[in-house]
CSV table of C-alpha atoms in Angstrom, one decimal:
chain,number,residue,atom,x,y,z
A,1,MET,CA,-22.0,-43.8,-14.3
A,2,ALA,CA,-21.2,-46.6,-16.8
A,3,LEU,CA,-17.7,-45.1,-17.5
A,4,SER,CA,-17.0,-44.9,-13.8
A,5,ALA,CA,-18.0,-48.6,-13.3
A,6,ILE,CA,-15.8,-49.7,-16.2
A,7,ARG,CA,-12.8,-47.8,-14.7
A,8,SER,CA,-13.4,-49.4,-11.3
A,9,ARG,CA,-13.6,-52.8,-12.8
A,10,VAL,CA,-10.4,-52.3,-14.9
A,11,ARG,CA,-8.5,-51.0,-11.8
A,12,SER,CA,-9.6,-54.0,-9.8
A,13,LEU,CA,-8.0,-56.5,-12.3
A,14,GLU,CA,-4.8,-58.2,-11.2
A,15,ALA,CA,-3.1,-57.5,-14.5
A,16,TYR,CA,-3.7,-53.8,-14.1
A,17,GLN,CA,-2.4,-53.7,-10.5
A,18,GLN,CA,0.8,-55.6,-11.6
A,19,LEU,CA,1.3,-53.1,-14.5
A,20,SER,CA,0.8,-50.2,-12.1
A,21,ASP,CA,3.3,-51.6,-9.6
A,22,ARG,CA,5.8,-52.1,-12.4
A,23,VAL,CA,5.5,-48.5,-13.6
A,24,ARG,CA,5.8,-47.2,-10.0
A,25,TYR,CA,9.0,-49.2,-9.4
A,26,THR,CA,10.5,-48.1,-12.7
A,27,ARG,CA,9.9,-44.5,-11.8
A,28,GLN,CA,11.5,-45.0,-8.4
A,29,ASP,CA,14.6,-46.6,-10.0
A,30,ILE,CA,14.9,-43.7,-12.5
A,31,SER,CA,14.6,-41.2,-9.7
A,32,ALA,CA,17.2,-42.9,-7.6
A,33,GLY,CA,19.6,-42.9,-10.6
A,34,ILE,CA,19.4,-39.1,-11.0
A,35,PRO,CA,22.2,-37.4,-9.1
A,36,GLU,CA,21.3,-34.9,-6.5
A,37,ILE,CA,22.3,-31.3,-7.3
A,38,PRO,CA,22.5,-29.3,-4.0
A,39,TRP,CA,22.2,-25.9,-5.7
A,40,LEU,CA,19.3,-26.8,-7.9
A,41,PRO,CA,16.5,-25.4,-5.6
A,42,TYR,CA,18.3,-22.1,-5.5
A,43,ALA,CA,18.4,-22.0,-9.2
A,44,TYR,CA,14.6,-22.3,-9.3
A,45,ILE,CA,14.1,-19.3,-6.9
A,46,SER,CA,17.0,-17.2,-8.3
A,47,PRO,CA,14.7,-15.2,-10.7
A,48,PHE,CA,13.0,-13.7,-7.7
A,49,PHE,CA,16.2,-12.6,-6.0
A,50,ILE,CA,17.6,-11.3,-9.3
A,51,LEU,CA,14.5,-9.1,-9.9
A,52,PHE,CA,14.4,-8.1,-6.2
A,53,GLY,CA,18.0,-7.0,-6.4
A,54,ILE,CA,17.6,-5.1,-9.7
A,55,PHE,CA,14.3,-3.3,-9.0
A,56,LEU,CA,14.2,-3.0,-5.3
A,57,LEU,CA,17.5,-3.6,-3.4
A,58,PHE,CA,19.7,-1.6,-5.8
A,59,PRO,CA,17.4,1.4,-6.1
A,60,THR,CA,17.0,1.5,-2.3
A,61,ALA,CA,20.7,1.3,-1.6
A,62,TYR,CA,21.6,3.8,-4.4
A,63,THR,CA,19.0,6.3,-3.0
A,64,LEU,CA,20.7,6.1,0.4
A,65,TYR,CA,24.1,6.5,-1.3
A,66,LEU,CA,22.9,9.4,-3.4
A,67,SER,CA,21.6,11.3,-0.4
A,68,PHE,CA,25.2,12.1,0.6
A,69,PHE,CA,26.0,13.7,-2.8
A,70,ASN,CA,25.1,16.5,-5.1
A,71,TYR,CA,24.0,15.4,-8.5
A,72,LEU,CA,26.0,17.2,-11.2
A,73,GLY,CA,24.8,15.4,-14.3
A,74,VAL,CA,25.2,12.2,-16.4
A,75,ALA,CA,28.7,10.7,-16.4
A,76,ASN,CA,30.5,9.0,-19.4
A,77,GLU,CA,33.3,7.6,-17.4
A,78,VAL,CA,33.9,3.9,-16.5
A,79,LEU,CA,33.4,3.1,-12.9
A,80,LEU,CA,34.7,-0.5,-13.0
A,81,SER,CA,36.2,-2.7,-15.7
A,82,VAL,CA,36.6,-6.4,-15.4
A,83,THR,CA,38.5,-8.5,-17.9
A,84,MET,CA,37.6,-12.2,-18.1
A,85,GLY,CA,39.8,-13.7,-20.9
A,86,PRO,CA,38.7,-12.4,-24.2
A,87,VAL,CA,35.7,-10.6,-22.7
A,88,THR,CA,35.8,-7.3,-20.9
A,89,VAL,CA,32.9,-6.1,-18.8
A,90,SER,CA,32.7,-2.4,-18.1
A,91,ILE,CA,30.3,-0.9,-15.6
A,92,PRO,CA,29.7,2.8,-16.4
A,93,GLN,CA,29.5,5.5,-13.8
A,94,ILE,CA,25.9,6.4,-13.4
A,95,ALA,CA,26.4,10.1,-12.6
A,96,ASN,CA,28.8,12.8,-11.7
A,97,LEU,CA,28.5,13.3,-8.0
A,98,GLU,CA,29.9,15.8,-5.4
A,99,PHE,CA,30.2,14.5,-1.9
A,100,VAL,CA,28.4,16.8,0.6
A,101,GLY,CA,28.1,14.5,3.6
A,102,LEU,CA,25.1,15.2,5.9
A,103,SER,CA,24.4,18.7,4.6
A,104,HIS,CA,21.2,17.6,2.8
A,105,TYR,CA,19.8,16.3,6.1
A,106,GLU,CA,20.9,19.4,8.0
A,107,ARG,CA,19.1,21.5,5.4
A,108,LEU,CA,16.0,19.4,5.6
A,109,VAL,CA,15.7,19.5,9.4
A,110,PHE,CA,16.7,23.1,10.1
A,111,ARG,CA,16.5,25.3,7.0
A,112,ASP,CA,14.0,24.0,4.5
A,113,GLY,CA,10.7,25.7,5.2
A,114,LEU,CA,8.9,24.2,2.2
A,115,PHE,CA,9.8,20.7,3.3
A,116,HIS,CA,8.4,21.5,6.8
A,117,THR,CA,5.2,22.8,5.1
A,118,SER,CA,4.9,19.6,3.0
A,119,LEU,CA,5.4,17.5,6.1
A,120,PHE,CA,2.7,19.5,8.0
A,121,ASN,CA,0.3,19.1,5.1
A,122,THR,CA,0.9,15.3,4.9
A,123,ALA,CA,0.6,15.0,8.7
A,124,PHE,CA,-2.7,17.0,8.6
A,125,ILE,CA,-4.1,14.7,5.9
A,126,PHE,CA,-3.0,11.7,7.9
A,127,LEU,CA,-4.5,12.8,11.3
A,128,VAL,CA,-7.8,13.7,9.7
A,129,GLN,CA,-8.2,11.2,6.9
A,130,VAL,CA,-7.0,7.9,8.5
A,131,PRO,CA,-9.2,8.1,11.6
A,132,LEU,CA,-12.2,9.2,9.5
A,133,MET,CA,-11.7,6.5,6.9
A,134,VAL,CA,-11.1,3.7,9.4
A,135,SER,CA,-14.0,4.6,11.6
A,136,VAL,CA,-16.5,5.1,8.7
A,137,GLY,CA,-15.2,1.9,7.1
A,138,LEU,CA,-15.6,-0.1,10.3
A,139,ALA,CA,-19.1,1.3,10.8
A,140,THR,CA,-20.0,0.4,7.2
A,141,ALA,CA,-18.6,-3.1,7.6
A,142,VAL,CA,-20.6,-3.6,10.8
A,143,VAL,CA,-23.8,-2.5,9.1
A,144,LEU,CA,-23.2,-4.7,6.0
A,145,ASP,CA,-22.5,-7.6,8.4
A,146,SER,CA,-25.8,-7.3,10.0
A,147,LYS,CA,-28.5,-9.9,9.4
A,148,PHE,CA,-31.3,-7.4,8.6
A,149,ILE,CA,-29.5,-5.9,5.6
A,150,ARG,CA,-30.7,-7.3,2.2
A,151,ALA,CA,-28.8,-7.2,-1.1
A,152,LYS,CA,-25.5,-7.2,0.8
A,153,GLY,CA,-23.6,-8.1,-2.4
A,154,LEU,CA,-24.9,-5.1,-4.2
A,155,PHE,CA,-24.0,-2.6,-1.5
A,156,ARG,CA,-20.6,-4.1,-1.1
A,157,THR,CA,-19.9,-3.8,-4.8
A,158,LEU,CA,-21.1,-0.2,-4.9
A,159,ILE,CA,-19.1,0.9,-1.9
A,160,ALA,CA,-16.0,-0.9,-3.1
A,161,LEU,CA,-16.3,0.3,-6.7
A,162,PRO,CA,-14.3,3.5,-6.3
A,163,VAL,CA,-11.2,1.4,-5.7
A,164,ALA,CA,-11.3,0.4,-9.4
A,165,THR,CA,-11.6,4.0,-10.5
A,166,GLY,CA,-8.6,5.6,-12.2
A,167,LEU,CA,-6.6,8.1,-10.1
A,168,VAL,CA,-6.7,10.8,-12.8
A,169,ALA,CA,-10.4,10.2,-13.5
A,170,TYR,CA,-11.7,10.5,-10.0
A,171,SER,CA,-9.3,13.3,-9.1
A,172,THR,CA,-10.6,15.3,-12.1
A,173,ILE,CA,-14.2,14.6,-10.9
A,174,PHE,CA,-13.4,16.0,-7.5
A,175,LEU,CA,-11.7,19.0,-9.1
A,176,LEU,CA,-15.0,19.8,-10.9
A,177,LEU,CA,-17.2,19.0,-7.9
A,178,PHE,CA,-15.3,21.3,-5.6
A,179,ASN,CA,-14.6,24.1,-8.0
A,180,ASP,CA,-15.1,27.5,-6.2
A,181,GLN,CA,-17.0,29.1,-9.1
A,182,ALA,CA,-18.9,26.4,-11.0
A,183,GLY,CA,-18.6,23.4,-8.7
A,184,LEU,CA,-21.7,21.2,-8.0
A,185,ILE,CA,-21.0,21.3,-4.2
A,186,ASN,CA,-21.1,25.1,-4.0
A,187,TYR,CA,-24.2,25.2,-6.3
A,188,VAL,CA,-26.1,22.9,-3.9
A,189,LEU,CA,-25.0,25.0,-0.9
A,190,VAL,CA,-26.3,28.2,-2.6
A,191,GLN,CA,-29.6,26.5,-3.4
A,192,LEU,CA,-30.0,25.6,0.3
A,193,GLY,CA,-29.4,29.2,1.3
A,194,LEU,CA,-25.9,28.7,2.5
A,195,SER,CA,-22.7,30.6,1.6
A,196,PRO,CA,-20.4,29.0,-0.9
A,197,VAL,CA,-17.1,27.6,0.4
A,198,ALA,CA,-13.7,28.3,-1.1
A,199,TRP,CA,-12.8,24.7,-1.4
A,200,LEU,CA,-9.8,25.1,-3.6
A,201,GLY,CA,-9.1,28.8,-3.0
A,202,SER,CA,-8.3,28.5,0.8
A,203,ALA,CA,-5.7,26.4,2.6
A,204,TRP,CA,-8.1,24.5,4.9
A,205,GLY,CA,-10.7,24.1,2.2
A,206,ALA,CA,-8.2,22.6,-0.2
A,207,ARG,CA,-6.8,20.2,2.5
A,208,MET,CA,-10.3,19.0,3.4
A,209,THR,CA,-11.0,18.5,-0.3
A,210,ILE,CA,-8.0,16.2,-0.5
A,211,VAL,CA,-9.1,14.4,2.6
A,212,LEU,CA,-12.6,13.8,1.2
A,213,ALA,CA,-11.2,12.6,-2.1
A,214,VAL,CA,-8.8,10.1,-0.6
A,215,THR,CA,-11.5,8.9,1.9
A,216,TRP,CA,-14.0,8.4,-0.9
A,217,ARG,CA,-11.6,6.2,-2.9
A,218,TRP,CA,-10.2,4.0,-0.2
A,219,LEU,CA,-13.2,3.6,2.0
A,220,GLY,CA,-14.5,0.6,0.2
A,221,TYR,CA,-11.1,-1.1,0.1
A,222,ASN,CA,-10.8,-0.9,3.9
A,223,MET,CA,-14.4,-1.8,4.4
A,224,ILE,CA,-13.9,-5.1,2.5
A,225,ILE,CA,-10.9,-6.0,4.7
A,226,LEU,CA,-12.7,-5.1,7.9
A,227,LEU,CA,-15.8,-7.0,6.8
A,228,ALA,CA,-13.7,-10.1,6.2
A,229,GLY,CA,-12.4,-9.7,9.7
A,230,LEU,CA,-15.9,-9.4,11.2
A,231,GLN,CA,-17.0,-12.5,9.5
A,232,THR,CA,-14.3,-14.5,11.2
A,233,VAL,CA,-15.6,-13.7,14.7
A,234,PRO,CA,-17.2,-16.8,16.2
A,235,GLU,CA,-20.9,-16.5,16.7
A,236,GLN,CA,-20.6,-18.4,20.0
A,237,LEU,CA,-18.9,-15.4,21.5
A,238,TYR,CA,-21.9,-13.1,20.8
A,239,GLU,CA,-24.3,-15.7,22.2
A,240,ALA,CA,-22.2,-16.0,25.4
A,241,ALA,CA,-22.2,-12.2,25.7
A,242,GLU,CA,-26.0,-12.1,25.3
A,243,ILE,CA,-26.4,-14.7,28.0
A,244,ASP,CA,-24.3,-12.5,30.3
A,245,GLY,CA,-26.7,-9.6,29.5
A,246,ALA,CA,-24.4,-7.6,27.2
A,247,GLY,CA,-26.0,-5.0,24.9
A,248,ARG,CA,-25.0,-4.1,21.3
A,249,TRP,CA,-22.4,-1.6,22.3
A,250,GLN,CA,-20.9,-3.9,24.9
A,251,LYS,CA,-20.7,-6.8,22.4
A,252,PHE,CA,-19.0,-4.5,19.9
A,253,ARG,CA,-16.6,-3.2,22.5
A,254,TYR,CA,-15.7,-6.4,24.4
A,255,VAL,CA,-16.2,-9.0,21.6
A,256,THR,CA,-15.9,-7.5,18.2
A,257,LEU,CA,-13.0,-5.0,18.6
A,258,PRO,CA,-10.7,-7.5,20.4
A,259,GLN,CA,-11.4,-10.2,17.8
A,260,ILE,CA,-10.7,-8.0,14.8
A,261,GLN,CA,-7.7,-6.2,16.4
A,262,PRO,CA,-5.1,-7.7,14.0
A,263,VAL,CA,-7.2,-6.8,11.0
A,264,LEU,CA,-7.8,-3.3,12.4
A,265,LEU,CA,-4.1,-2.9,13.0
A,266,PHE,CA,-3.3,-3.9,9.4
A,267,VAL,CA,-5.8,-1.3,8.1
A,268,VAL,CA,-4.4,1.4,10.2
A,269,VAL,CA,-0.7,0.7,9.3
A,270,SER,CA,-1.5,0.3,5.5
A,271,SER,CA,-3.5,3.5,5.6
A,272,THR,CA,-0.7,5.3,7.3
A,273,ILE,CA,1.8,4.2,4.7
A,274,GLY,CA,-0.5,5.0,1.9
A,275,THR,CA,-1.3,8.5,3.3
A,276,PHE,CA,2.3,9.5,3.6
A,277,GLN,CA,2.8,8.3,0.0
A,278,ILE,CA,-0.1,10.4,-1.4
A,279,PHE,CA,0.8,12.2,-4.6
A,280,SER,CA,-1.8,12.0,-7.3
A,281,GLU,CA,-4.8,13.7,-5.6
A,282,PRO,CA,-3.0,17.0,-4.5
A,283,TYR,CA,-1.1,17.0,-7.8
A,284,ILE,CA,-4.2,16.9,-9.9
A,285,ILE,CA,-6.8,18.6,-7.8
A,286,THR,CA,-4.9,21.5,-6.3
A,287,GLY,CA,-1.5,21.3,-7.8
A,288,GLY,CA,-0.1,21.7,-4.3
A,289,GLY,CA,-1.8,25.0,-3.8
A,290,PRO,CA,-3.0,27.4,-2.9
A,291,SER,CA,0.3,28.8,-1.7
A,292,ASN,CA,1.7,25.3,-1.1
A,293,ALA,CA,-1.1,24.5,1.3
A,294,THR,CA,-1.6,21.0,0.0
A,295,ILE,CA,1.9,20.1,-1.3
A,296,THR,CA,2.8,16.7,0.2
A,297,VAL,CA,6.2,15.2,0.9
A,298,VAL,CA,6.1,12.9,-2.1
A,299,GLN,CA,5.1,15.8,-4.3
A,300,TYR,CA,8.0,17.8,-2.9
A,301,ILE,CA,10.3,14.8,-3.8
A,302,TYR,CA,8.9,14.8,-7.3
A,303,ASN,CA,9.5,18.6,-7.7
A,304,GLN,CA,13.1,18.3,-6.4
A,305,ALA,CA,14.0,15.2,-8.4
A,306,PHE,CA,12.3,15.7,-11.8
A,307,LEU,CA,11.6,19.5,-12.1
A,308,GLN,CA,14.8,20.9,-10.4
A,309,LEU,CA,17.0,17.8,-10.9
A,310,ASN,CA,18.2,17.9,-7.3
A,311,LEU,CA,18.5,14.1,-7.2
A,312,GLY,CA,20.8,14.1,-4.2
A,313,TYR,CA,18.5,16.3,-2.1
A,314,ALA,CA,15.4,14.4,-3.3
A,315,SER,CA,17.1,11.2,-2.2
A,316,ALA,CA,17.7,12.6,1.3
A,317,VAL,CA,14.0,13.6,1.5
A,318,SER,CA,13.0,10.0,0.5
A,319,VAL,CA,15.3,8.5,3.1
A,320,LEU,CA,13.9,10.8,5.8
A,321,LEU,CA,10.3,9.9,4.7
A,322,VAL,CA,11.1,6.2,5.0
A,323,ILE,CA,12.5,6.7,8.5
A,324,ILE,CA,9.3,8.6,9.6
A,325,VAL,CA,6.9,6.1,8.1
A,326,SER,CA,8.9,3.1,9.5
A,327,ALA,CA,9.0,4.7,13.0
A,328,MET,CA,5.2,5.4,12.9
A,329,SER,CA,4.5,1.8,11.7
A,330,ILE,CA,6.6,0.3,14.4
A,331,VAL,CA,4.9,2.4,17.1
A,332,GLN,CA,1.5,1.4,15.8
A,333,ILE,CA,2.4,-2.3,15.7
A,334,GLN,CA,3.8,-2.2,19.2
A,335,TYR,CA,0.7,-0.4,20.5
A,336,GLY,CA,-1.6,-2.7,18.6
A,337,GLY,CA,0.0,-5.9,20.0
A,338,GLU,CA,2.4,-8.5,18.7
A,339,GLU,CA,-0.4,-10.4,16.9
């Protein structure tokens, strides 16, 4: 308090105010004397565009370019050489390529049965997992947003904790839990007098195992986002609905859902994109089996690119996957509203 009083008294002195004005005028004179550089703001933001071009724009464009070629191996030839006085800059050719046009896409659409299987598996996981996760996440968020729930912070932390779990760690845990012979899930079923389920030994059981694993991990993440959306709904709307005689279901349908529609749309679109990019869970838990019953599109791209070195064909699959996901996202956004 004493220090604050001293500062206030010093600042109120006329000599201090004159000195402050002199310093301010001097700074203005110096700033006015500095020449304006029109391109200087662009220099400040140039690191972003440089990194964006190197790590995103170029790989995307080259993937599209590579989808029209067969990859034949690494090249040692020079693609472009530029001489600037005493300095010569040479750009090496990345790979030996053979132009095949649209043959990769023709094979994908009409002749590649394994790609069709991977697309079906990914679509199945999407159609089951995304509605399940969004509905359960929304229900959990509504419960945790209720006034009668105590220790909300503890429950939110426990439900959201799987998001911080490592992909390999939790996939291995699910592999042990759903093991057909010695898994905990089948052991509990037998103790209850039920028949064991071939979770990893059957096509549908393996797919449902992947669905449960992905839902378990990302439920808390979506619950947090939906809970944040629920907390932005004005309380006055619920009070007005109660005055009009609305029950709990009517308030949820006509007040809550319209108010959180943008948040709900974000969750659905992000979950759709994430589901079509799923790789780690089927790769670790089932290895794509049994009999390719859980191989996903991204896992198929991985096999083609890094195991069989069909980089051109893998690029075509990647481009087609981007087109499918973009089309689905656009439809969801249009259906969900412009907001």
